[in-house]
Amino acid sequence: MADNQLLALSGVTLAFAGNTVLDDVNFSIPRDAIVSLIGPNGAGKTSLFNSITGFYKPQGGSVRFDGQELLKLKPHQVTASGIARTFQNVRLFREMTVLENVMSGMHCRTKSGALAAVLRLPSQQREEAEIRAFSEECLAFVGIADEANREATTLAYGHQRRVEIARALATKPKLLLLDEPAAGLNSGEKVALTELIARIRNELGISVLLIEHDMGLVMKISERISVLDHGKMIAEGTAKDIQNDPKVIEAYLGQDDGEGQS
Amino acid sequence: MTAFDVVMQQIVNGLVLGSFYALVALGYTMIFGVIKLLNFAHGDLYMVGGFVGFLVLSAISGITGGGWTGVAISMFLSMIAVGCLGVVIERVAYHPMLRAPRLSILITALAVSLVLQNTVLSITHGQYTAFGADFGFGGVNLGNVFITYNQMILVGIAAFLMIGLEVFVSRTQYGRAMRAVAIDKDMCQLMGINVSGVIAVTFLIGSALAAAAGTLAGAYYGSVWYFMGFLIGLKAFTAAVIGGIGSIPGAMLGGLILGFLEAFGTQLPGIGSEWKDVFSFAVLILVLVFKPTGLLGKSEQERM
Amino acid sequence: MSTSGNAVLKLKGIEAGYGRIQALMGIDLEVHEGQIVTLLGANGAGKSTTLKTISGLVRARAGSVEFMGEDITGKNAHQIARSGLVHVPEGRHILRGLSVKENLELGAFTVSDAKLRQTRMQEVFDLFPILGKRQHQDGSLLSGGEQQMLAMGRALMHGPKLLLLDEPSMGLAPKLVLETMRIVKRLNEAGTTILLVEQNARLALRLAHYGYVLESGAIRMKDEAARLQADKSIVQAYLGE
Amino acid sequence: MTSNSNGAVPTHGLGPFLQDARLRWVVAIAILAFLVVAPMIFGSYITVILTNALLYVVLCLGLNIVVGYAGLLDLGYAAFFAVGAYTIGVLTIQFGFNFWVAFPFAVLAAVLAGVIIGGPTLRLRSDYLAIVTLGFGEIVRFSARNLEITGRASGISGIQDPSLFGWQIRTQTDYYYVFVVLAIIAVIASFRLANSRLGRAWLYVRHDEDAAEAMGINRVQVKLAAYVIGAIFGAVGGAFFAANLGAISPESFSFEQSVLVLMAVILGGMGKIPGVILGAFIIILGPELLRDLGEFRLLVFAVGLLLIMLFRPSGIWPGRRGA
Amino acid sequence: QETMQIGVQVPTTGSEATYGQDMINAVQIAVDEINAEGGLLGQQVSLVTGDTACDPQQSVNAASRLVSANVVGVVGGYCSGATLPTLQIYGDANIPFIIAAANSTQLIPENPGNAFMINSTGADQAAKAVEFLSAQGAATLTIVNQGDAYSQDLATLASEDWTAAGNEVVSIETVNKGEQDYSAIVTKIRSTNPDAVFWTAYYADGGLLIRQLRQSGYQGIIAVGDGSNSPQLFDIAGQAAEGVFAFSNPTADFLPQAASFTETYQEDYGNAPGPYAPLAYDGMKLLGWAIAEAGSTDADAIIEVLRSADGQEWLAGPISFTDVNTLARSNFIVLKGEGGAWTRADE
Ligand SMILES: Nc1ncnc2c1ncn2[C@@H]1O[C@H](COP(=O)(O)OP(=O)(O)OP(=O)(O)O)[C@@H](O)[C@H]1O
Ligand SMILES: Nc1ncnc2c1ncn2[C@@H]1O[C@H](COP(=O)(O)OP(=O)(O)OP(=O)(O)O)[C@@H](O)[C@H]1O
Ligand SMILES: [Mg+2]
Ligand SMILES: [Mg+2]
């Protein structure tokens, strides 16, 4: 059973100045799955991501990933162990091209240092070529190979989101964490995003954990959905289960009473 | 003097020195707080303040005499003049650069510093100028510790200016606006805040405080000199950082701490006074290693 | 134009852009007193730029903006804000390092009456109880959705005559999206004129009286909201799903 | 080279002028030719000034790695310069080492200094880092002033001229050529670093530490590397500076020195190698050209700086990589 | 008509500009006099200034420029640290160099033979100071310097001599230039209460120190070195300078022939000549004399004449050189502050 779980959180507790943000959270992701995490604003979803990836230091609990304990690791070590993420607000490197942005992901998979660079050692040259080639591959995968040499922050918003995903893929992860990837996208872009997420899992074999408020997208793509409210897991199940769970409706979905229609 | 007397006397010394540092550090911190600029010209405004104070006092001492009345008037006028100079500098040298890379303004500030210093250098030919304030050396003796009236007045004026400023910035809408401008200028505009106006007022106040310190220093120490702002500028910068740059109470605290460090650093047992600056800087570094945002600085956490 | 009331806001031939990029190619737009007007369009169509040009953050290269009968083209953003036109920009822009309460206080920067500020603050807390609970917390540490509420609350502190809202539902949980729309409606009923930019076009059209559709910096279509909503081709082409 | 044409724009910040590889070679060879013949055309004064400027090129390129690439504001760069110079001074004079035996120690000392300054402080934000580096710079200077072994305030004099494969470096012209070689090495090393994995990592960390960290980049390690490499540039410059002058004293390593190097870097355009070189030349040649103005020279120079910055806020050299 | 170029190497910018400007002024007076009398070798003399900013690197630039300007000789040298690396440059170019102020003993071994130091060395001054202060009955002494080569050197020498004379050095203190507030040092001095305090650096900071010492109630002897014998000390220290002793070369005020120099200086520049003005003036006059004697601008000939200088009287006293080109005599005198001016205290 345990072997089936790629990521397993147990008893994770996080508080800021007495304000409990995550309250004894137990949660797991099977291998090869697409799982969504939903919940009201301020429920602690992003905080959960930050706790997994080492940006926040929970006061208690454990985060096991592929047999390894993550809680003591720094963010870059978490990434090296095989988890990549995107951010709720797109955070691309300014003034750098799309390709350069994606190349950053390869950093933790390569190793040549300053001396090798200054002396232009053959091993360094080989590695540079490899970094470039793989980054281009990642760009092609998310479908924006044409934009490789543009300054990343001048791209349309939807494309910036894709650069972020390509950059994450370049770290060669086993698990990809996406924080509201559809926010600010128009409906066409949302459809494309849904396809992309499916391909990441199906073609690359990377598991995906998704935070998203767009219920259409969540329901369509997730194999399992977990619901967080006030730092607690209040429900877990398939899209159907969740949609009809009164607790979830009360806390999160709400009733569209059509009041807008006067 | 007993060891206790020495300690008490050094506390008095540290307090006086610290007051000067704090006054200059306040301007540093305010200006940093609003436009994120390390205004390296700030120490030179202190210097110009000293000279303006001197000029005013020379002009009026016939009527007022060289005592505290004359000095107070000179200080006040110098604050106004140098405050305006600060605003002019901001308009000419910094304002056009506000959207430029941050470090570029740093260079402009250094250039302004060189301009101020070398202008006064050319005028005075680098000579020291006797300030001409003339007040007695009287004071009170507490045991063996001697505190002059001048020191008391000085610390009093400094405290008054600092507390006034703190109240202004923390309690009034305008002060709040000052802090807001530092964070997001566009948003401030949308809330109806005149961003340029706020920046100008910040420079006015910050420069005026430096001028107050400069005039008081000229009067208290007895002379002014074109290079007198350099060292205190560095020290004030240090003080502002110890206290947490951007924080007004922090600048006061940092100034006083630096004053005390230097006073007691001189008296370090076993090693000579030549190590006192090494001592203060070492303490500064230690503070920052353990408290990376300074003593009263808020950590600027960013949400992800 | 088929709607009643007089135009609070009137844009004539507005052109604007960033550097070499021309984002708006001549926009004509009117918002009438007491209305909710929505501005729709794909990503990059120029919706946000239109709002920024109205509020003075972006300078118009051509054309004019009239607010309550007064020409405000080329005025500074803070002057425009003072005249009662409040813009809630996209991306919330909570002032980092200032508490929730201070953020709200600054929203009322132009209100000199302390009492009035007090009552407005209470109203905002009634509207968004979470803000009251967190009033002493650093505003930028709120969750995304909470920040959105704060941004809205801050605009209300100002007591706006015309409110420009840029994607207020972005990043909000479904329940809150509905809640926000209710609030927008309530505000409007209480007399605030609103120009609303929304990605969620369905909702926006349900709420609005009138709608404009923007494409590549130009107005592509304008009509009564109800009629736009009924037009299947529009729904498909611009509003998706 | 060919991969650049369809790959990412390389990160050397050459700006719009020098995108063509062939033009680049022409310019490089022209500059080189000028440098080689300069002492023969101009007198000793110009040679001395150019030597100085070339020393500054080395220092500025070193600081550029710290400030321009890694985005770490350093107000105490002169400390590294001092470490190099004093290591040579102390080891050759007090311990009788040969210059070339002492030289590796100078580099080693710089690495150590880089780690000592960088290690505990890299978590600090830029402005705090500025004051800490300033503090370290002053600590180094005060220590040199107070310690017997560094000759206290008078410093160390009588440092011997080194010889290289039988060539005795002695005259101003000899040193000029030494610094030409050093500057060329510094330029090449800078270009290669900028276009390497480490060079990009500096930019990532500078633009967004958290995002970089999330991409698996160890920011502390990367910043430390910047400090150490910057320190090595500084120390190498310092070592040859000591040999050239023959005498060193604390006043050569003051805060003003650090500020001057920083000015050159920003003036030319941070992160842009040709810009930084240009900045170094302006900072050294500017005041020299104005020597006739006497006590007004710094005033005029400062006004000039001000005007340059107002008209070119991102530095003189055009193009991105400037923020 | 051709003019003869003479170089002046002093700081005219930076924190030491005050002193450099003072020296330039004095040299200019000397040049004006020389020109009024028909110049040298039939040529008018003109000055080329080389600003060292008291920075070794900048002074190398300055010296190279003076060399390129084909100066016949150079007068100046203020900061010892900045003077040191220029010795080789003038040596290589074979240009006579009169060092008017810098007097660190470090300069001696680096001198290729073309440089002449007309300021007595620190060692001479230290000896004089110890002799005088002992005679005043002082047994304990605190020495305060400014952490630069000159004042630290003098402090160390004085301390050695004082101990050798069987007295006690309470402490050697160091302050930084431009600090303004010396109260911490003052308190330290007050707590150990030495019989005498010896300030080895310059008048500006010295004035402040003296003022603050007296304000705090320190009653002991205060003495200052030759960097502080300027009349401006009285402007800065005010009343507190009364009774202060200064060790000095006989300055302008104390030689009959210097009265007109002081007057001219006052007239031309509006303030009293500083501590190194007479020496700078002498340096120029000495160089002019040597050129005239040599009858040519040939460096070797001028250097030969300078070596043979045999105690001729100048503003600051007779000049002749030892075989390492330092001033052969020490004629330090002792001054005392009285009524806002210096008077002789050792006659
Ligand atoms: N660094 C922090 N310091 C203090 N409080 C924090 C911090 N980060 C998050 N919080 C608080 O924790 C709670 C959860 O925030 P989080 O960002 O995880 O919510 P979320 O579920 O991602 O919400 P949203 O859907 O709106 O993005 C919020 O109330 C927020 O104010
Ligand atoms: N600061 C800027 N600098 C340069 N170009 C910009 C800037 N802001 C917007 N643009 C460009 O202007 C055009 C219009 O952008 P705008 O933000 O107005 O679109 P929008 O309709 O609000 O889109 P979205 O739905 O993504 O918010 C786009 O092409 C965009 O790339
Ligand atoms: Mg979130
Ligand atoms: Mg928009």
JSON list of C-alpha atoms and ligand atoms in Angstrom, two decimals, chain A residues 150 154-158 184, chain C residues 17-19 21-24 41-52 90 166-167 197 199 214, ligand 2:
[
{"chain": "A", "resi": 150, "resn": "ARG", "atom": "CA", "xyz": [11.52, 36.23, -26.59]},
{"chain": "A", "resi": 154, "resn": "THR", "atom": "CA", "xyz": [6.53, 40.04, -22.53]},
{"chain": "A", "resi": 155, "resn": "LEU", "atom": "CA", "xyz": [4.56, 36.96, -23.50]},
{"chain": "A", "resi": 156, "resn": "ALA", "atom": "CA", "xyz": [0.80, 36.73, -23.27]},
{"chain": "A", "resi": 157, "resn": "TYR", "atom": "CA", "xyz": [-0.33, 35.60, -19.87]},
{"chain": "A", "resi": 158, "resn": "GLY", "atom": "CA", "xyz": [-1.38, 32.13, -20.96]},
{"chain": "A", "resi": 184, "resn": "GLY", "atom": "CA", "xyz": [-6.60, 34.52, -15.63]},
{"chain": "C", "resi": 17, "resn": "GLY", "atom": "CA", "xyz": [0.02, 51.83, -25.36]},
{"chain": "C", "resi": 18, "resn": "TYR", "atom": "CA", "xyz": [3.35, 50.93, -23.84]},
{"chain": "C", "resi": 19, "resn": "GLY", "atom": "CA", "xyz": [6.51, 51.99, -25.61]},
{"chain": "C", "resi": 21, "resn": "ILE", "atom": "CA", "xyz": [3.24, 48.58, -28.36]},
{"chain": "C", "resi": 22, "resn": "GLN", "atom": "CA", "xyz": [-0.08, 50.18, -29.20]},
{"chain": "C", "resi": 23, "resn": "ALA", "atom": "CA", "xyz": [-2.68, 48.53, -27.01]},
{"chain": "C", "resi": 24, "resn": "LEU", "atom": "CA", "xyz": [-5.76, 50.67, -27.71]},
{"chain": "C", "resi": 41, "resn": "GLY", "atom": "CA", "xyz": [-12.57, 40.41, -24.26]},
{"chain": "C", "resi": 42, "resn": "ALA", "atom": "CA", "xyz": [-9.83, 37.81, -24.63]},
{"chain": "C", "resi": 43, "resn": "ASN", "atom": "CA", "xyz": [-6.47, 37.99, -22.89]},
{"chain": "C", "resi": 44, "resn": "GLY", "atom": "CA", "xyz": [-4.48, 40.94, -24.10]},
{"chain": "C", "resi": 45, "resn": "ALA", "atom": "CA", "xyz": [-7.45, 42.61, -25.76]},
{"chain": "C", "resi": 46, "resn": "GLY", "atom": "CA", "xyz": [-6.75, 45.79, -23.86]},
{"chain": "C", "resi": 47, "resn": "LYS", "atom": "CA", "xyz": [-9.31, 45.72, -21.08]},
{"chain": "C", "resi": 48, "resn": "SER", "atom": "CA", "xyz": [-6.90, 46.55, -18.31]},
{"chain": "C", "resi": 49, "resn": "THR", "atom": "CA", "xyz": [-5.25, 49.19, -20.44]},
{"chain": "C", "resi": 50, "resn": "THR", "atom": "CA", "xyz": [-8.59, 50.86, -20.97]},
{"chain": "C", "resi": 51, "resn": "LEU", "atom": "CA", "xyz": [-9.16, 51.07, -17.23]},
{"chain": "C", "resi": 52, "resn": "LYS", "atom": "CA", "xyz": [-5.63, 52.34, -16.65]},
{"chain": "C", "resi": 90, "resn": "GLU", "atom": "CA", "xyz": [-5.91, 43.73, -11.52]},
{"chain": "C", "resi": 166, "resn": "ASP", "atom": "CA", "xyz": [-10.55, 44.77, -13.01]},
{"chain": "C", "resi": 167, "resn": "GLU", "atom": "CA", "xyz": [-11.25, 41.06, -12.77]},
{"chain": "C", "resi": 197, "resn": "VAL", "atom": "CA", "xyz": [-13.89, 43.92, -16.44]},
{"chain": "C", "resi": 199, "resn": "GLN", "atom": "CA", "xyz": [-13.01, 37.01, -17.40]},
{"chain": "C", "resi": 214, "resn": "LEU", "atom": "CA", "xyz": [-13.09, 44.45, -26.93]},
{"chain": "F", "resi": 2, "resn": "LIG", "atom": "N1", "xyz": [3.30, 47.15, -18.91]},
{"chain": "F", "resi": 2, "resn": "LIG", "atom": "C1", "xyz": [3.18, 46.75, -20.19]},
{"chain": "F", "resi": 2, "resn": "LIG", "atom": "N2", "xyz": [4.25, 46.85, -21.01]},
{"chain": "F", "resi": 2, "resn": "LIG", "atom": "C2", "xyz": [4.17, 46.45, -22.29]},
{"chain": "F", "resi": 2, "resn": "LIG", "atom": "N3", "xyz": [3.05, 45.94, -22.85]},
{"chain": "F", "resi": 2, "resn": "LIG", "atom": "C3", "xyz": [1.97, 45.80, -22.08]},
{"chain": "F", "resi": 2, "resn": "LIG", "atom": "C4", "xyz": [1.98, 46.18, -20.71]},
{"chain": "F", "resi": 2, "resn": "LIG", "atom": "N4", "xyz": [0.77, 45.93, -20.17]},
{"chain": "F", "resi": 2, "resn": "LIG", "atom": "C5", "xyz": [0.02, 45.42, -21.18]},
{"chain": "F", "resi": 2, "resn": "LIG", "atom": "N5", "xyz": [0.73, 45.33, -22.32]},
{"chain": "F", "resi": 2, "resn": "LIG", "atom": "C6", "xyz": [0.26, 44.86, -23.63]},
{"chain": "F", "resi": 2, "resn": "LIG", "atom": "O1", "xyz": [-0.89, 45.60, -23.96]},
{"chain": "F", "resi": 2, "resn": "LIG", "atom": "C7", "xyz": [-1.87, 44.77, -24.54]},
{"chain": "F", "resi": 2, "resn": "LIG", "atom": "C8", "xyz": [-3.17, 44.92, -23.77]},
{"chain": "F", "resi": 2, "resn": "LIG", "atom": "O2", "xyz": [-2.97, 44.44, -22.44]},
{"chain": "F", "resi": 2, "resn": "LIG", "atom": "P1", "xyz": [-4.07, 44.48, -21.31]},
{"chain": "F", "resi": 2, "resn": "LIG", "atom": "O3", "xyz": [-3.40, 44.16, -20.04]},
{"chain": "F", "resi": 2, "resn": "LIG", "atom": "O4", "xyz": [-4.82, 45.73, -21.41]},
{"chain": "F", "resi": 2, "resn": "LIG", "atom": "O5", "xyz": [-5.02, 43.27, -21.73]},
{"chain": "F", "resi": 2, "resn": "LIG", "atom": "P2", "xyz": [-6.27, 42.66, -20.96]},
{"chain": "F", "resi": 2, "resn": "LIG", "atom": "O6", "xyz": [-7.39, 42.73, -21.93]},
{"chain": "F", "resi": 2, "resn": "LIG", "atom": "O7", "xyz": [-6.45, 43.30, -19.68]},
{"chain": "F", "resi": 2, "resn": "LIG", "atom": "O8", "xyz": [-5.82, 41.15, -20.79]},
{"chain": "F", "resi": 2, "resn": "LIG", "atom": "P3", "xyz": [-5.99, 40.17, -19.54]},
{"chain": "F", "resi": 2, "resn": "LIG", "atom": "O9", "xyz": [-7.28, 39.50, -19.70]},
{"chain": "F", "resi": 2, "resn": "LIG", "atom": "O10", "xyz": [-4.87, 39.19, -19.74]},
{"chain": "F", "resi": 2, "resn": "LIG", "atom": "O11", "xyz": [-5.85, 40.95, -18.32]},
{"chain": "F", "resi": 2, "resn": "LIG", "atom": "C9", "xyz": [-1.30, 43.36, -24.54]},
{"chain": "F", "resi": 2, "resn": "LIG", "atom": "O12", "xyz": [-0.81, 43.09, -25.80]},
{"chain": "F", "resi": 2, "resn": "LIG", "atom": "C10", "xyz": [-0.16, 43.42, -23.55]},
{"chain": "F", "resi": 2, "resn": "LIG", "atom": "O13", "xyz": [0.87, 42.54, -23.95]}
]
